[in-house]
Amino acid sequence: MAVLVTGATGFIAKWVLDCLLKENYQVIGTVRSQEKGDKLHKQFGSPSNLSFEIIKDISDTEAFKPLFKKRRKEIDIVLHMASPFHYNTSDYEKDLLTPAVNGTKGVFHAIQNYGDVKKVIVTSSFVAILDVAKFADGGAVFTEKDWNPATWEGCQTDPMNAYYGSKKFAEEIAWAFAKENNISLTTINPVLVFGPQKFDEDVTTQLNTSNEIINRLIRSKPGDKIEPDYHSVYVDVRDVARAHLIAFQKDTAGERLGLSNGGFSSQGILDILNEKFPQLNITKGSEPGKGDTKPAAKFDNRHSKKVLGFPFISLEQSVYDTATQVLKKEGYL
Ligand code: NDP
């Protein structure tokens, strides 16, 4: 029995690989090049139960076919995690929407035509749930039943909205395909994911999109204005990884597992950084100590937390671990 993890080089995926390997699963990861696969294999200590297949670009709906033709007998579980998560583009369709949607189509077609897969877990997002227009409204509460109302054309106003749309359209395709073809599907819908990189050597000046929120604050200067000033919701990457395993180990078919451990603000992160690392000469923000007072919409994920059954890592711990790793790399600690 093997677990296929698409987008194995990703920030979250590396923690998922770590959990899978610790539980002795056979793991097949998809990577975009041989070099990336070789590097990742080495990072994990070259275990014999970890192997890689190359999928250069998930925008090609045929991309997964050779992999499934070759390894169809082994793959029992699919964790489809690959999807672009960045805001560095003005070609929203080509760089965000098409890979997300075609990647999901491609993986499901390959499963349907060539595989003997028992369960599929798709890494979707809270942004497939969120209605951006209501987010600043402190009274708005979202649950796992909600859907982002974005349209294909309407979401192409800026990279953030286009990314949000990409996750919604990809998840819709997953549910439709699973229903039509009687495939067991669970989606994982995390809010912004913080936490350390799996490997210290992966810490670079710029981190993955979600951790950049913390990284920019670590690199701020005294008196800097907080820009952008986030009031949002977070979850730690180690909890997200754990949820991916529970999603197929337990009977969670049909669930959208919403992962959130509550709100955060940029000021709140600054307060933690200034308290834990007083030697850092960074901005105190405009309202030191008042980090979490401004309202932002809430994600009521009590149902998912009950299904998962483990306590989530606190904001303080998540920020502390993320910052410690960066500061060690930078020689501050
Ligand atoms: P990363 O950017 O670290 O990982 C994305 C992964 O997808 C990488 O392995 C990347 O490969 C691969 N990928 C991207 N585009 C393509 C493509 N066109 N063809 C093939 N592979 C591709 O992101 P995260 O780990 O943060 O995110 C992983 C998943 O979790 C995504 O589906 C994301 O939408 C979702 N998510 C993330 C959240 C977060 O806050 N981080 C929150 C909610 C959901 P390569 O490394 O080679 O570029």
Short mmCIF file of C-alpha atoms and ligand atoms in Angstrom, two decimals:
data_model
loop_
_atom_site.label_atom_id
_atom_site.label_comp_id
_atom_site.label_asym_id
_atom_site.label_seq_id
_atom_site.Cartn_x
_atom_site.Cartn_y
_atom_site.Cartn_z
CA MET A 1 0.00 0.00 0.00
CA ALA A 2 1.37 3.40 -0.97
CA VAL A 3 0.31 6.98 -0.41
CA LEU A 4 0.77 9.35 -3.35
CA VAL A 5 1.53 12.96 -2.38
CA THR A 6 1.37 15.47 -5.24
CA GLY A 7 3.51 18.60 -4.92
CA ALA A 8 5.88 16.90 -2.48
CA THR A 9 8.30 19.85 -2.41
CA GLY A 10 5.70 22.16 -0.86
CA PHE A 11 5.91 23.75 2.59
CA ILE A 12 2.97 21.73 3.93
CA ALA A 13 3.72 18.60 1.89
CA LYS A 14 7.15 18.13 3.50
CA TRP A 15 5.52 17.92 6.92
CA VAL A 16 2.98 15.47 5.50
CA LEU A 17 5.81 13.33 4.10
CA ASP A 18 7.45 13.45 7.52
CA CYS A 19 4.29 12.18 9.26
CA LEU A 20 3.80 9.45 6.64
CA LEU A 21 7.39 8.24 6.87
CA LYS A 22 7.26 8.21 10.67
CA GLU A 23 4.25 5.89 10.41
CA ASN A 24 6.15 3.70 7.93
CA TYR A 25 3.92 4.21 4.91
CA GLN A 26 5.24 3.61 1.41
CA VAL A 27 5.26 7.13 -0.01
CA ILE A 28 5.37 8.28 -3.63
CA GLY A 29 5.86 12.02 -4.08
CA THR A 30 5.46 14.00 -7.27
CA VAL A 31 8.10 16.65 -7.98
CA ARG A 32 8.73 18.87 -10.99
CA SER A 33 12.29 17.69 -11.70
CA GLN A 34 14.73 14.92 -10.91
CA GLU A 35 16.94 17.41 -9.03
CA LYS A 36 14.07 18.38 -6.73
CA GLY A 37 13.29 14.72 -6.05
CA ASP A 38 16.94 13.88 -5.36
CA LYS A 39 17.29 16.81 -2.96
CA LEU A 40 14.13 15.92 -1.08
CA HIS A 41 15.09 12.25 -0.83
CA LYS A 42 18.42 13.28 0.68
CA GLN A 43 16.76 15.71 3.09
CA PHE A 44 14.72 12.85 4.52
CA GLY A 45 17.83 10.66 4.88
CA SER A 46 17.21 8.60 1.69
CA PRO A 47 14.60 6.21 3.13
CA SER A 48 13.75 3.16 1.01
CA ASN A 49 10.00 3.72 1.44
CA LEU A 50 10.11 7.14 -0.25
CA SER A 51 10.26 7.47 -4.01
CA PHE A 52 9.46 10.18 -6.53
CA GLU A 53 7.82 10.57 -9.92
CA ILE A 54 8.18 13.65 -12.06
CA ILE A 55 5.13 15.74 -12.96
CA LYS A 56 6.48 18.87 -14.61
CA ASP A 57 3.29 20.85 -14.83
CA ILE A 58 -0.14 19.97 -13.48
CA SER A 59 -1.71 22.37 -16.01
CA ASP A 60 -1.42 19.47 -18.45
CA THR A 61 -4.47 17.31 -17.75
CA GLU A 62 -2.61 14.27 -19.13
CA ALA A 63 0.33 14.77 -16.76
CA PHE A 64 -0.71 12.15 -14.19
CA LYS A 65 -1.43 9.34 -16.67
CA PRO A 66 2.11 7.91 -17.04
CA LEU A 67 2.52 7.86 -13.25
CA PHE A 68 -0.73 5.98 -12.68
CA LYS A 69 -0.04 3.59 -15.58
CA LYS A 70 3.33 2.79 -14.04
CA ARG A 71 2.40 2.53 -10.35
CA ARG A 72 -1.32 1.81 -10.41
CA LYS A 73 -1.04 -1.36 -8.35
CA GLU A 74 0.75 0.40 -5.50
CA ILE A 75 -1.32 3.55 -4.98
CA ASP A 76 -4.11 3.19 -2.43
CA ILE A 77 -4.38 6.72 -1.11
CA VAL A 78 -3.93 10.01 -2.98
CA LEU A 79 -3.16 13.28 -1.20
CA HIS A 80 -3.51 15.91 -3.92
CA MET A 81 -1.63 18.91 -2.55
CA ALA A 82 0.04 20.46 -5.63
CA SER A 83 -1.40 23.84 -6.54
CA PRO A 84 0.20 27.23 -7.08
CA PHE A 85 0.05 29.43 -3.98
CA HIS A 86 1.66 32.76 -4.75
CA TYR A 87 0.61 36.22 -5.82
CA ASN A 88 3.49 36.92 -8.24
CA THR A 89 1.59 37.01 -11.51
CA SER A 90 -0.66 39.13 -13.66
CA ASP A 91 -1.64 36.16 -15.86
CA TYR A 92 -4.14 34.75 -13.39
CA GLU A 93 -5.61 32.13 -15.66
CA LYS A 94 -2.31 30.64 -16.80
CA ASP A 95 -0.46 30.76 -13.48
CA LEU A 96 -3.18 30.23 -10.87
CA LEU A 97 -6.57 29.10 -12.14
CA THR A 98 -5.60 26.64 -14.88
CA PRO A 99 -3.00 24.65 -12.90
CA ALA A 100 -5.32 24.38 -9.89
CA VAL A 101 -8.30 23.24 -11.94
CA ASN A 102 -6.46 21.10 -14.51
CA GLY A 103 -4.32 19.52 -11.80
CA THR A 104 -7.47 18.36 -10.02
CA LYS A 105 -9.08 17.16 -13.26
CA GLY A 106 -5.89 15.38 -14.27
CA VAL A 107 -5.42 13.54 -11.02
CA PHE A 108 -9.07 12.40 -10.88
CA HIS A 109 -9.09 11.26 -14.53
CA ALA A 110 -5.94 9.23 -13.94
CA ILE A 111 -7.42 7.69 -10.78
CA GLN A 112 -10.64 6.84 -12.61
CA ASN A 113 -8.98 5.37 -15.70
CA TYR A 114 -5.86 3.70 -14.37
CA GLY A 115 -5.89 3.52 -10.61
CA ASP A 116 -7.29 1.36 -7.85
CA VAL A 117 -7.39 4.13 -5.29
CA LYS A 118 -9.34 3.73 -2.04
CA LYS A 119 -9.41 7.32 -0.80
CA VAL A 120 -8.59 10.76 -2.14
CA ILE A 121 -7.74 13.74 0.05
CA VAL A 122 -7.58 17.12 -1.68
CA THR A 123 -5.83 20.05 -0.02
CA SER A 124 -8.30 22.82 -0.64
CA SER A 125 -8.44 25.97 1.50
CA PHE A 126 -10.55 28.19 3.71
CA VAL A 127 -10.58 30.54 0.72
CA ALA A 128 -12.83 28.05 -1.08
CA ILE A 129 -15.28 28.75 1.77
CA LEU A 130 -14.75 32.45 2.41
CA ASP A 131 -16.81 35.25 0.92
CA VAL A 132 -14.18 38.00 0.77
CA ALA A 133 -16.82 40.74 0.77
CA LYS A 134 -17.90 39.64 4.26
CA PHE A 135 -14.47 39.01 5.73
CA ALA A 136 -13.91 42.40 7.32
CA ASP A 137 -17.33 42.13 8.98
CA GLY A 138 -16.63 41.07 12.55
CA GLY A 139 -20.08 39.49 12.78
CA ALA A 140 -19.68 37.09 9.86
CA VAL A 141 -19.17 33.44 10.78
CA PHE A 142 -18.24 30.83 8.17
CA THR A 143 -18.55 27.06 8.54
CA GLU A 144 -17.50 24.02 6.53
CA LYS A 145 -20.80 24.27 4.64
CA ASP A 146 -20.07 27.66 3.05
CA TRP A 147 -18.72 28.37 -0.42
CA ASN A 148 -16.80 31.29 -1.86
CA PRO A 149 -19.28 32.90 -4.32
CA ALA A 150 -16.49 33.89 -6.79
CA THR A 151 -16.99 33.51 -10.53
CA TRP A 152 -14.22 32.58 -12.99
CA GLU A 153 -14.23 36.05 -14.59
CA GLY A 154 -15.04 37.95 -11.40
CA CYS A 155 -12.12 36.58 -9.40
CA GLN A 156 -9.57 37.85 -11.90
CA THR A 157 -9.25 41.30 -10.32
CA ASP A 158 -5.95 40.72 -8.51
CA PRO A 159 -3.69 37.75 -7.72
CA MET A 160 -5.19 37.17 -4.28
CA ASN A 161 -8.76 36.91 -5.53
CA ALA A 162 -7.60 34.75 -8.43
CA TYR A 163 -5.85 32.38 -6.01
CA TYR A 164 -9.02 32.26 -3.87
CA GLY A 165 -11.03 31.43 -6.99
CA SER A 166 -8.52 28.78 -8.05
CA LYS A 167 -9.09 26.87 -4.82
CA LYS A 168 -12.88 27.13 -5.06
CA PHE A 169 -13.06 25.93 -8.67
CA ALA A 170 -10.58 23.11 -8.04
CA GLU A 171 -12.51 21.91 -5.01
CA GLU A 172 -15.83 22.05 -6.86
CA ILE A 173 -14.36 19.84 -9.58
CA ALA A 174 -13.10 17.38 -6.99
CA TRP A 175 -16.53 17.00 -5.35
CA ALA A 176 -18.34 16.71 -8.68
CA PHE A 177 -15.93 14.07 -9.96
CA ALA A 178 -15.99 12.11 -6.71
CA LYS A 179 -19.79 12.08 -6.68
CA GLU A 180 -20.16 11.04 -10.31
CA ASN A 181 -17.63 8.26 -10.02
CA ASN A 182 -18.25 7.11 -6.47
CA ILE A 183 -14.78 7.99 -5.23
CA SER A 184 -14.16 8.51 -1.50
CA LEU A 185 -13.14 12.16 -1.09
CA THR A 186 -12.25 14.35 1.89
CA THR A 187 -11.01 17.90 1.50
CA ILE A 188 -8.73 19.73 3.89
CA ASN A 189 -9.57 23.44 4.12
CA PRO A 190 -6.88 25.24 6.12
CA VAL A 191 -6.77 28.94 6.86
CA LEU A 192 -3.37 30.70 6.65
CA VAL A 193 -0.72 28.18 7.61
CA PHE A 194 2.17 29.27 9.83
CA GLY A 195 5.02 27.27 11.35
CA PRO A 196 8.60 26.24 10.74
CA GLN A 197 9.94 24.76 7.52
CA LYS A 198 10.50 21.03 7.83
CA PHE A 199 14.20 21.54 7.11
CA ASP A 200 16.26 24.47 8.42
CA GLU A 201 18.11 24.66 5.11
CA ASP A 202 14.84 25.63 3.39
CA VAL A 203 14.75 28.94 5.27
CA THR A 204 15.59 31.66 2.75
CA THR A 205 15.21 35.45 2.81
CA GLN A 206 11.72 34.99 1.39
CA LEU A 207 9.54 32.22 2.83
CA ASN A 208 6.43 30.51 1.43
CA THR A 209 3.43 32.81 0.91
CA SER A 210 1.69 32.34 4.27
CA ASN A 211 4.83 32.48 6.44
CA GLU A 212 5.89 35.67 4.68
CA ILE A 213 3.38 37.41 6.97
CA ILE A 214 5.59 36.55 9.96
CA ASN A 215 8.87 36.87 8.05
CA ARG A 216 8.16 40.46 7.00
CA LEU A 217 7.49 41.42 10.62
CA ILE A 218 10.72 39.73 11.78
CA ARG A 219 12.55 41.83 9.19
CA SER A 220 10.81 45.12 10.07
CA LYS A 221 12.66 48.15 11.42
CA PRO A 222 11.78 50.22 14.51
CA GLY A 223 8.97 52.64 13.70
CA ASP A 224 7.92 50.82 10.50
CA LYS A 225 4.19 50.98 9.77
CA ILE A 226 2.58 47.53 9.60
CA GLU A 227 1.83 47.04 5.92
CA PRO A 228 -0.22 45.05 5.04
CA ASP A 229 -2.00 44.91 8.40
CA TYR A 230 -3.52 41.44 8.69
CA HIS A 231 -6.56 40.50 10.77
CA SER A 232 -7.17 36.93 9.79
CA VAL A 233 -7.15 33.31 10.96
CA TYR A 234 -4.26 30.84 11.31
CA VAL A 235 -3.36 27.20 11.85
CA ASP A 236 0.03 25.56 12.38
CA VAL A 237 1.57 23.48 9.60
CA ARG A 238 2.20 20.50 11.89
CA ASP A 239 -1.52 20.31 12.66
CA VAL A 240 -2.33 20.57 8.95
CA ALA A 241 0.00 17.65 8.24
CA ARG A 242 -1.53 15.57 11.01
CA ALA A 243 -5.02 16.26 9.65
CA HIS A 244 -4.02 14.91 6.22
CA LEU A 245 -3.21 11.53 7.79
CA ILE A 246 -6.29 11.38 10.00
CA ALA A 247 -8.37 12.25 6.93
CA PHE A 248 -7.63 8.86 5.38
CA GLN A 249 -6.98 6.85 8.54
CA LYS A 250 -10.45 7.61 9.91
CA ASP A 251 -13.72 7.40 8.02
CA THR A 252 -14.00 11.04 6.93
CA ALA A 253 -15.40 10.55 3.42
CA GLY A 254 -17.56 13.50 2.40
CA GLU A 255 -16.08 15.88 5.00
CA ARG A 256 -14.58 19.28 4.32
CA LEU A 257 -12.15 19.46 7.25
CA GLY A 258 -11.80 23.12 8.17
CA LEU A 259 -8.49 23.81 9.89
CA SER A 260 -8.25 26.95 11.98
CA ASN A 261 -7.12 27.70 15.49
CA GLY A 262 -8.56 31.18 15.67
CA GLY A 263 -7.64 34.73 14.84
CA PHE A 264 -4.40 36.64 14.59
CA SER A 265 -3.38 40.15 13.69
CA SER A 266 -0.07 41.59 12.53
CA GLN A 267 0.02 43.55 15.79
CA GLY A 268 -0.54 40.33 17.75
CA ILE A 269 2.40 38.67 15.96
CA LEU A 270 4.57 41.71 16.65
CA ASP A 271 3.62 41.55 20.33
CA ILE A 272 4.74 37.89 20.47
CA LEU A 273 7.99 38.64 18.61
CA ASN A 274 8.82 41.62 20.82
CA GLU A 275 8.09 39.66 24.00
CA LYS A 276 9.95 36.48 23.02
CA PHE A 277 12.88 38.11 21.27
CA PRO A 278 13.50 41.44 23.03
CA GLN A 279 16.98 41.56 21.49
CA LEU A 280 15.36 42.03 18.05
CA ASN A 281 15.24 45.66 16.99
CA ILE A 282 11.89 45.60 15.17
CA THR A 283 8.81 47.77 15.05
CA LYS A 284 6.48 47.67 18.05
CA GLY A 285 3.47 48.41 15.80
CA SER A 286 0.92 51.17 16.34
CA GLU A 287 -0.91 49.54 19.27
CA PRO A 288 1.56 47.39 21.23
CA GLY A 289 -0.21 44.84 23.40
CA LYS A 290 -3.57 45.29 21.67
CA GLY A 291 -3.03 42.78 18.92
CA ASP A 292 -6.27 40.92 18.80
CA THR A 293 -8.91 43.50 19.49
CA LYS A 294 -9.95 44.36 15.93
CA PRO A 295 -12.75 42.17 14.60
CA ALA A 296 -12.43 39.88 11.60
CA ALA A 297 -14.85 37.24 10.36
CA LYS A 298 -14.68 33.91 12.14
CA PHE A 299 -14.38 30.32 10.97
CA ASP A 300 -16.50 28.07 13.15
CA ASN A 301 -14.76 24.74 12.58
CA ARG A 302 -15.88 23.01 15.79
CA HIS A 303 -17.24 20.12 13.73
CA SER A 304 -13.88 19.48 12.04
CA LYS A 305 -11.99 19.76 15.31
CA LYS A 306 -14.27 17.14 16.78
CA VAL A 307 -13.71 14.80 13.82
CA LEU A 308 -9.93 15.27 14.08
CA GLY A 309 -9.85 14.97 17.85
CA PHE A 310 -6.52 16.60 18.70
CA PRO A 311 -5.68 20.02 20.19
CA PHE A 312 -4.20 22.59 17.80
CA ILE A 313 -0.90 24.43 18.30
CA SER A 314 -1.23 27.96 19.73
CA LEU A 315 -0.43 31.12 17.78
CA GLU A 316 2.30 31.94 20.28
CA GLN A 317 4.01 28.57 19.73
CA SER A 318 3.62 28.71 15.97
CA VAL A 319 5.07 32.22 15.71
CA TYR A 320 7.84 31.37 18.20
CA ASP A 321 8.91 28.24 16.27
CA THR A 322 8.76 30.02 12.91
CA ALA A 323 10.78 32.97 14.15
CA THR A 324 13.32 30.84 16.04
CA GLN A 325 14.17 28.96 12.86
CA VAL A 326 14.58 32.18 10.85
CA LEU A 327 16.64 33.88 13.57
CA LYS A 328 18.94 30.87 13.92
CA LYS A 329 19.54 30.89 10.19
CA GLU A 330 20.26 34.63 10.31
CA GLY A 331 22.71 34.13 13.17
CA TYR A 332 20.68 36.03 15.81
CA LEU A 333 20.23 32.99 18.08
P1 NDP B 1 3.92 25.67 -1.67
O1 NDP B 1 4.01 26.78 -2.68
O2 NDP B 1 5.03 25.53 -0.70
O3 NDP B 1 3.74 24.29 -2.44
C1 NDP B 1 3.03 24.18 -3.65
C2 NDP B 1 3.39 22.85 -4.28
O4 NDP B 1 2.69 22.73 -5.54
C3 NDP B 1 4.89 22.73 -4.62
O5 NDP B 1 5.29 21.41 -4.51
C4 NDP B 1 4.93 23.17 -6.09
O6 NDP B 1 6.05 22.67 -6.80
C5 NDP B 1 3.64 22.54 -6.60
N1 NDP B 1 3.15 23.20 -7.80
C6 NDP B 1 2.70 24.48 -7.91
N2 NDP B 1 2.36 24.73 -9.19
C7 NDP B 1 2.59 23.60 -9.90
C8 NDP B 1 2.46 23.25 -11.27
N3 NDP B 1 1.98 24.12 -12.18
N4 NDP B 1 2.84 22.00 -11.65
C9 NDP B 1 3.32 21.10 -10.73
N5 NDP B 1 3.46 21.38 -9.42
C10 NDP B 1 3.11 22.63 -9.01
O7 NDP B 1 2.53 25.88 -0.97
P2 NDP B 1 1.92 25.32 0.40
O8 NDP B 1 2.68 24.16 0.90
O9 NDP B 1 1.71 26.48 1.27
O10 NDP B 1 0.49 24.84 -0.13
C11 NDP B 1 0.22 23.47 -0.44
C12 NDP B 1 -1.26 23.33 -0.70
O11 NDP B 1 -1.98 23.81 0.43
C13 NDP B 1 -1.76 24.13 -1.90
O12 NDP B 1 -2.79 23.39 -2.52
C14 NDP B 1 -2.34 25.39 -1.24
O13 NDP B 1 -3.33 26.00 -2.04
C15 NDP B 1 -2.93 24.80 0.02
N6 NDP B 1 -3.12 25.76 1.11
C16 NDP B 1 -2.05 26.43 1.64
C17 NDP B 1 -2.25 27.33 2.69
C18 NDP B 1 -1.12 28.09 3.31
O14 NDP B 1 -1.38 29.03 4.07
N7 NDP B 1 0.14 27.74 3.07
C19 NDP B 1 -3.60 27.58 3.23
C20 NDP B 1 -4.64 26.80 2.61
C21 NDP B 1 -4.40 25.93 1.59
P3 NDP B 1 7.45 23.50 -6.78
O15 NDP B 1 7.94 23.47 -5.36
O16 NDP B 1 8.34 22.73 -7.69
O17 NDP B 1 7.12 24.86 -7.27
#
